[in-house]
mmCIF file of N, CA and C in Angstrom:
data_model
loop_
_atom_site.group_PDB
_atom_site.id
_atom_site.type_symbol
_atom_site.label_atom_id
_atom_site.label_comp_id
_atom_site.label_asym_id
_atom_site.label_seq_id
_atom_site.Cartn_x
_atom_site.Cartn_y
_atom_site.Cartn_z
ATOM 1 N N UNK X 1 44.281 -12.891 27.152
ATOM 2 C CA UNK X 1 43.886 -13.335 26.349
ATOM 3 C C UNK X 1 42.548 -12.876 25.648
ATOM 4 N N UNK X 2 42.868 -13.059 24.357
ATOM 5 C CA UNK X 2 41.683 -12.395 23.583
ATOM 6 C C UNK X 2 40.445 -13.630 22.829
ATOM 7 N N UNK X 3 39.424 -13.720 23.145
ATOM 8 C CA UNK X 3 38.294 -14.424 22.834
ATOM 9 C C UNK X 3 37.816 -14.563 22.005
ATOM 10 N N UNK X 4 37.983 -15.413 20.498
ATOM 11 C CA UNK X 4 37.349 -15.362 19.325
ATOM 12 C C UNK X 4 36.129 -15.896 18.986
ATOM 13 N N UNK X 5 34.911 -15.814 18.094
ATOM 14 C CA UNK X 5 34.217 -16.411 17.853
ATOM 15 C C UNK X 5 34.177 -16.760 16.134
ATOM 16 N N UNK X 6 34.225 -18.010 16.088
ATOM 17 C CA UNK X 6 34.382 -19.275 14.721
ATOM 18 C C UNK X 6 32.890 -18.950 14.509
ATOM 19 N N UNK X 7 32.441 -18.459 12.931
ATOM 20 C CA UNK X 7 31.041 -18.762 12.665
ATOM 21 C C UNK X 7 31.001 -19.258 11.100
ATOM 22 N N UNK X 8 30.445 -21.088 11.685
ATOM 23 C CA UNK X 8 30.488 -22.119 10.061
ATOM 24 C C UNK X 8 29.460 -22.014 10.252
ATOM 25 N N UNK X 9 28.810 -22.680 8.502
ATOM 26 C CA UNK X 9 27.546 -23.553 9.096
ATOM 27 C C UNK X 9 27.070 -23.352 9.844
ATOM 28 N N UNK X 10 26.439 -22.004 10.622
ATOM 29 C CA UNK X 10 25.561 -21.592 11.343
ATOM 30 C C UNK X 10 25.134 -22.466 12.865
ATOM 31 N N UNK X 11 26.664 -22.438 12.680
ATOM 32 C CA UNK X 11 27.338 -23.119 14.212
ATOM 33 C C UNK X 11 28.495 -21.965 14.665
ATOM 34 N N UNK X 12 28.313 -21.476 16.067
ATOM 35 C CA UNK X 12 29.239 -20.527 16.791
ATOM 36 C C UNK X 12 30.491 -21.120 17.313
ATOM 37 N N UNK X 13 31.672 -21.160 17.485
ATOM 38 C CA UNK X 13 32.148 -21.999 18.222
ATOM 39 C C UNK X 13 33.008 -20.888 19.035
ATOM 40 N N UNK X 14 34.004 -20.745 20.175
ATOM 41 C CA UNK X 14 34.825 -19.764 20.518
ATOM 42 C C UNK X 14 36.091 -20.131 21.286
ATOM 43 N N UNK X 15 37.011 -19.766 20.868
ATOM 44 C CA UNK X 15 38.623 -19.789 21.033
ATOM 45 C C UNK X 15 39.031 -18.792 21.768
ATOM 46 N N UNK X 16 39.732 -18.499 22.592
ATOM 47 C CA UNK X 16 40.728 -18.187 23.588
ATOM 48 C C UNK X 16 42.138 -18.347 23.618
ATOM 49 N N UNK X 17 42.445 -17.691 22.628
ATOM 50 C CA UNK X 17 43.834 -17.316 22.614
ATOM 51 C C UNK X 17 44.755 -15.531 22.378
ATOM 52 N N UNK X 18 45.981 -15.985 22.517
ATOM 53 C CA UNK X 18 47.012 -14.602 22.156
ATOM 54 C C UNK X 18 46.949 -13.903 21.223
ATOM 55 N N UNK X 19 46.636 -14.669 20.273
ATOM 56 C CA UNK X 19 46.079 -14.070 18.699
ATOM 57 C C UNK X 19 45.882 -14.582 17.505
ATOM 58 N N UNK X 20 45.182 -14.439 16.303
ATOM 59 C CA UNK X 20 43.955 -14.563 15.612
ATOM 60 C C UNK X 20 44.857 -15.893 15.086
ATOM 61 N N UNK X 21 46.196 -16.083 15.212
ATOM 62 C CA UNK X 21 46.817 -16.808 14.371
ATOM 63 C C UNK X 21 47.126 -18.223 15.142
ATOM 64 N N UNK X 22 47.152 -18.663 15.992
ATOM 65 C CA UNK X 22 46.873 -19.126 16.812
ATOM 66 C C UNK X 22 45.409 -20.195 17.208
ATOM 67 N N UNK X 23 44.497 -18.294 17.121
ATOM 68 C CA UNK X 23 43.368 -19.236 17.166
ATOM 69 C C UNK X 23 42.322 -20.278 16.168
ATOM 70 N N UNK X 24 43.443 -19.625 14.922
ATOM 71 C CA UNK X 24 43.161 -20.250 13.659
ATOM 72 C C UNK X 24 43.758 -21.942 13.489
ATOM 73 N N UNK X 25 45.073 -22.134 13.854
ATOM 74 C CA UNK X 25 45.645 -22.898 13.799
ATOM 75 C C UNK X 25 44.857 -23.847 14.866
ATOM 76 N N UNK X 26 43.534 -23.647 15.845
ATOM 77 C CA UNK X 26 42.915 -24.606 16.532
ATOM 78 C C UNK X 26 41.338 -25.130 16.601
ATOM 79 N N UNK X 27 41.620 -24.289 15.520
ATOM 80 C CA UNK X 27 39.916 -24.327 14.892
ATOM 81 C C UNK X 27 40.394 -25.680 13.865
ATOM 82 N N UNK X 28 38.809 -26.567 13.624
ATOM 83 C CA UNK X 28 38.621 -27.094 12.958
ATOM 84 C C UNK X 28 37.329 -27.788 12.715
ATOM 85 N N UNK X 29 37.303 -27.224 11.229
ATOM 86 C CA UNK X 29 36.063 -27.757 10.430
ATOM 87 C C UNK X 29 36.273 -27.985 9.265
ATOM 88 N N UNK X 30 36.268 -29.406 9.241
ATOM 89 C CA UNK X 30 36.340 -29.700 7.704
ATOM 90 C C UNK X 30 35.262 -29.594 6.537
ATOM 91 N N UNK X 31 33.809 -29.800 6.967
ATOM 92 C CA UNK X 31 33.074 -28.854 6.285
ATOM 93 C C UNK X 31 33.121 -28.143 5.528
ATOM 94 N N UNK X 32 33.810 -27.030 6.610
ATOM 95 C CA UNK X 32 33.449 -25.482 6.278
ATOM 96 C C UNK X 32 34.088 -25.349 4.612
ATOM 97 N N UNK X 33 34.096 -24.699 4.111
ATOM 98 C CA UNK X 33 34.560 -23.737 3.118
ATOM 99 C C UNK X 33 35.164 -21.870 3.356
ATOM 100 N N UNK X 34 34.683 -21.835 4.310
ATOM 101 C CA UNK X 34 34.456 -20.194 4.643
ATOM 102 C C UNK X 34 34.412 -19.950 6.046
ATOM 103 N N UNK X 35 34.931 -19.379 6.957
ATOM 104 C CA UNK X 35 34.842 -18.696 7.887
ATOM 105 C C UNK X 35 34.892 -17.539 8.208
ATOM 106 N N UNK X 36 33.597 -17.322 9.238
ATOM 107 C CA UNK X 36 34.053 -15.797 9.907
ATOM 108 C C UNK X 36 34.304 -15.234 11.092
ATOM 109 N N UNK X 37 35.442 -14.696 11.921
ATOM 110 C CA UNK X 37 35.940 -14.236 12.790
ATOM 111 C C UNK X 37 35.357 -13.510 13.209
ATOM 112 N N UNK X 38 35.078 -13.347 14.747
ATOM 113 C CA UNK X 38 34.586 -12.074 15.040
ATOM 114 C C UNK X 38 35.345 -11.613 16.486
ATOM 115 N N UNK X 39 35.681 -10.345 16.965
ATOM 116 C CA UNK X 39 36.688 -10.418 18.396
ATOM 117 C C UNK X 39 36.833 -9.385 18.299
ATOM 118 N N UNK X 40 37.138 -9.077 20.229
ATOM 119 C CA UNK X 40 37.300 -7.595 20.325
ATOM 120 C C UNK X 40 38.480 -7.441 20.677
ATOM 121 N N UNK X 41 39.307 -6.620 20.219
ATOM 122 C CA UNK X 41 40.412 -6.185 20.221
ATOM 123 C C UNK X 41 40.589 -5.759 22.214
ATOM 124 N N UNK X 42 42.083 -5.661 22.182
ATOM 125 C CA UNK X 42 42.561 -5.084 23.995
ATOM 126 C C UNK X 42 41.714 -3.534 23.983
ATOM 127 N N UNK X 43 41.550 -2.986 22.881
ATOM 128 C CA UNK X 43 41.241 -1.456 23.142
ATOM 129 C C UNK X 43 39.581 -1.410 23.251
ATOM 130 N N UNK X 44 39.378 -2.455 22.924
ATOM 131 C CA UNK X 44 37.558 -2.508 23.156
ATOM 132 C C UNK X 44 37.167 -2.504 21.473
ATOM 133 N N UNK X 45 37.827 -2.439 20.498
ATOM 134 C CA UNK X 45 37.259 -2.508 19.045
ATOM 135 C C UNK X 45 36.609 -3.730 18.920
ATOM 136 N N UNK X 46 35.490 -3.832 18.319
ATOM 137 C CA UNK X 46 35.090 -4.979 17.589
ATOM 138 C C UNK X 46 35.188 -5.320 16.027
ATOM 139 N N UNK X 47 36.017 -6.282 15.926
ATOM 140 C CA UNK X 47 36.211 -6.675 14.393
ATOM 141 C C UNK X 47 35.736 -8.072 13.552
ATOM 142 N N UNK X 48 35.370 -8.033 12.445
ATOM 143 C CA UNK X 48 35.377 -9.111 11.693
ATOM 144 C C UNK X 48 35.931 -9.586 10.436
ATOM 145 N N UNK X 49 35.857 -10.595 10.018
ATOM 146 C CA UNK X 49 36.770 -10.894 8.772
ATOM 147 C C UNK X 49 36.319 -12.360 8.565
ATOM 148 N N UNK X 50 36.306 -12.741 7.343
ATOM 149 C CA UNK X 50 35.538 -13.926 6.440
ATOM 150 C C UNK X 50 37.732 -14.157 5.640
ATOM 151 N N UNK X 51 38.175 -15.467 6.595
ATOM 152 C CA UNK X 51 39.062 -16.671 5.679
ATOM 153 C C UNK X 51 38.287 -17.524 5.213
ATOM 154 N N UNK X 52 39.154 -17.885 4.583
ATOM 155 C CA UNK X 52 38.966 -19.593 3.405
ATOM 156 C C UNK X 52 39.670 -20.238 4.066
ATOM 157 N N UNK X 53 39.124 -21.488 3.682
ATOM 158 C CA UNK X 53 39.399 -22.913 4.381
ATOM 159 C C UNK X 53 40.228 -23.360 3.869
ATOM 160 N N UNK X 54 41.401 -24.644 3.586
ATOM 161 C CA UNK X 54 42.551 -24.676 5.094
ATOM 162 C C UNK X 54 42.716 -23.133 5.208
ATOM 163 N N UNK X 55 43.224 -23.113 6.688
ATOM 164 C CA UNK X 55 43.711 -21.847 6.292
ATOM 165 C C UNK X 55 45.584 -22.027 6.899
ATOM 166 N N UNK X 56 46.302 -21.519 5.818
ATOM 167 C CA UNK X 56 47.208 -21.342 5.654
ATOM 168 C C UNK X 56 48.404 -20.157 5.474
ATOM 169 N N UNK X 57 49.172 -20.244 7.048
ATOM 170 C CA UNK X 57 50.095 -18.980 7.217
ATOM 171 C C UNK X 57 51.004 -18.488 6.203
ATOM 172 N N UNK X 58 51.069 -17.960 7.287
ATOM 173 C CA UNK X 58 51.976 -17.088 6.116
ATOM 174 C C UNK X 58 53.681 -17.418 6.039
ATOM 175 N N UNK X 59 54.111 -18.084 7.339
ATOM 176 C CA UNK X 59 55.460 -18.954 7.184
ATOM 177 C C UNK X 59 54.930 -20.275 6.631
ATOM 178 N N UNK X 60 54.207 -20.894 6.297
ATOM 179 C CA UNK X 60 54.103 -22.157 5.456
ATOM 180 C C UNK X 60 53.820 -21.879 4.373
ATOM 181 N N UNK X 61 53.412 -20.560 3.540
ATOM 182 C CA UNK X 61 52.960 -20.313 2.309
ATOM 183 C C UNK X 61 54.237 -20.138 1.575
ATOM 184 N N UNK X 62 55.080 -19.135 2.117
ATOM 185 C CA UNK X 62 56.278 -18.344 1.843
ATOM 186 C C UNK X 62 57.455 -19.348 2.445
ATOM 187 N N UNK X 63 57.283 -20.683 3.560
ATOM 188 C CA UNK X 63 58.461 -21.609 3.121
ATOM 189 C C UNK X 63 59.417 -20.806 4.837
ATOM 190 N N UNK X 64 60.759 -21.280 5.181
ATOM 191 C CA UNK X 64 61.001 -20.527 5.830
ATOM 192 C C UNK X 64 61.779 -19.180 5.282
ATOM 193 N N UNK X 65 61.590 -18.161 6.177
ATOM 194 C CA UNK X 65 61.703 -16.801 6.033
ATOM 195 C C UNK X 65 63.018 -16.264 6.264
#
């Protein structure tokens, strides 16, 4: 499991999940327009990225592939 740290509106929330996609699905914050996600990979590299909310996965954007 990887621990993802979601930072939105000066509040931090930690979520443990197997993938970033599953962690984004479980994160809920209706007021935030953007969220910064920070995580440490299995190899030990620290990464971060900003996502616009609401998050829509590729499968939902493209329909059934």
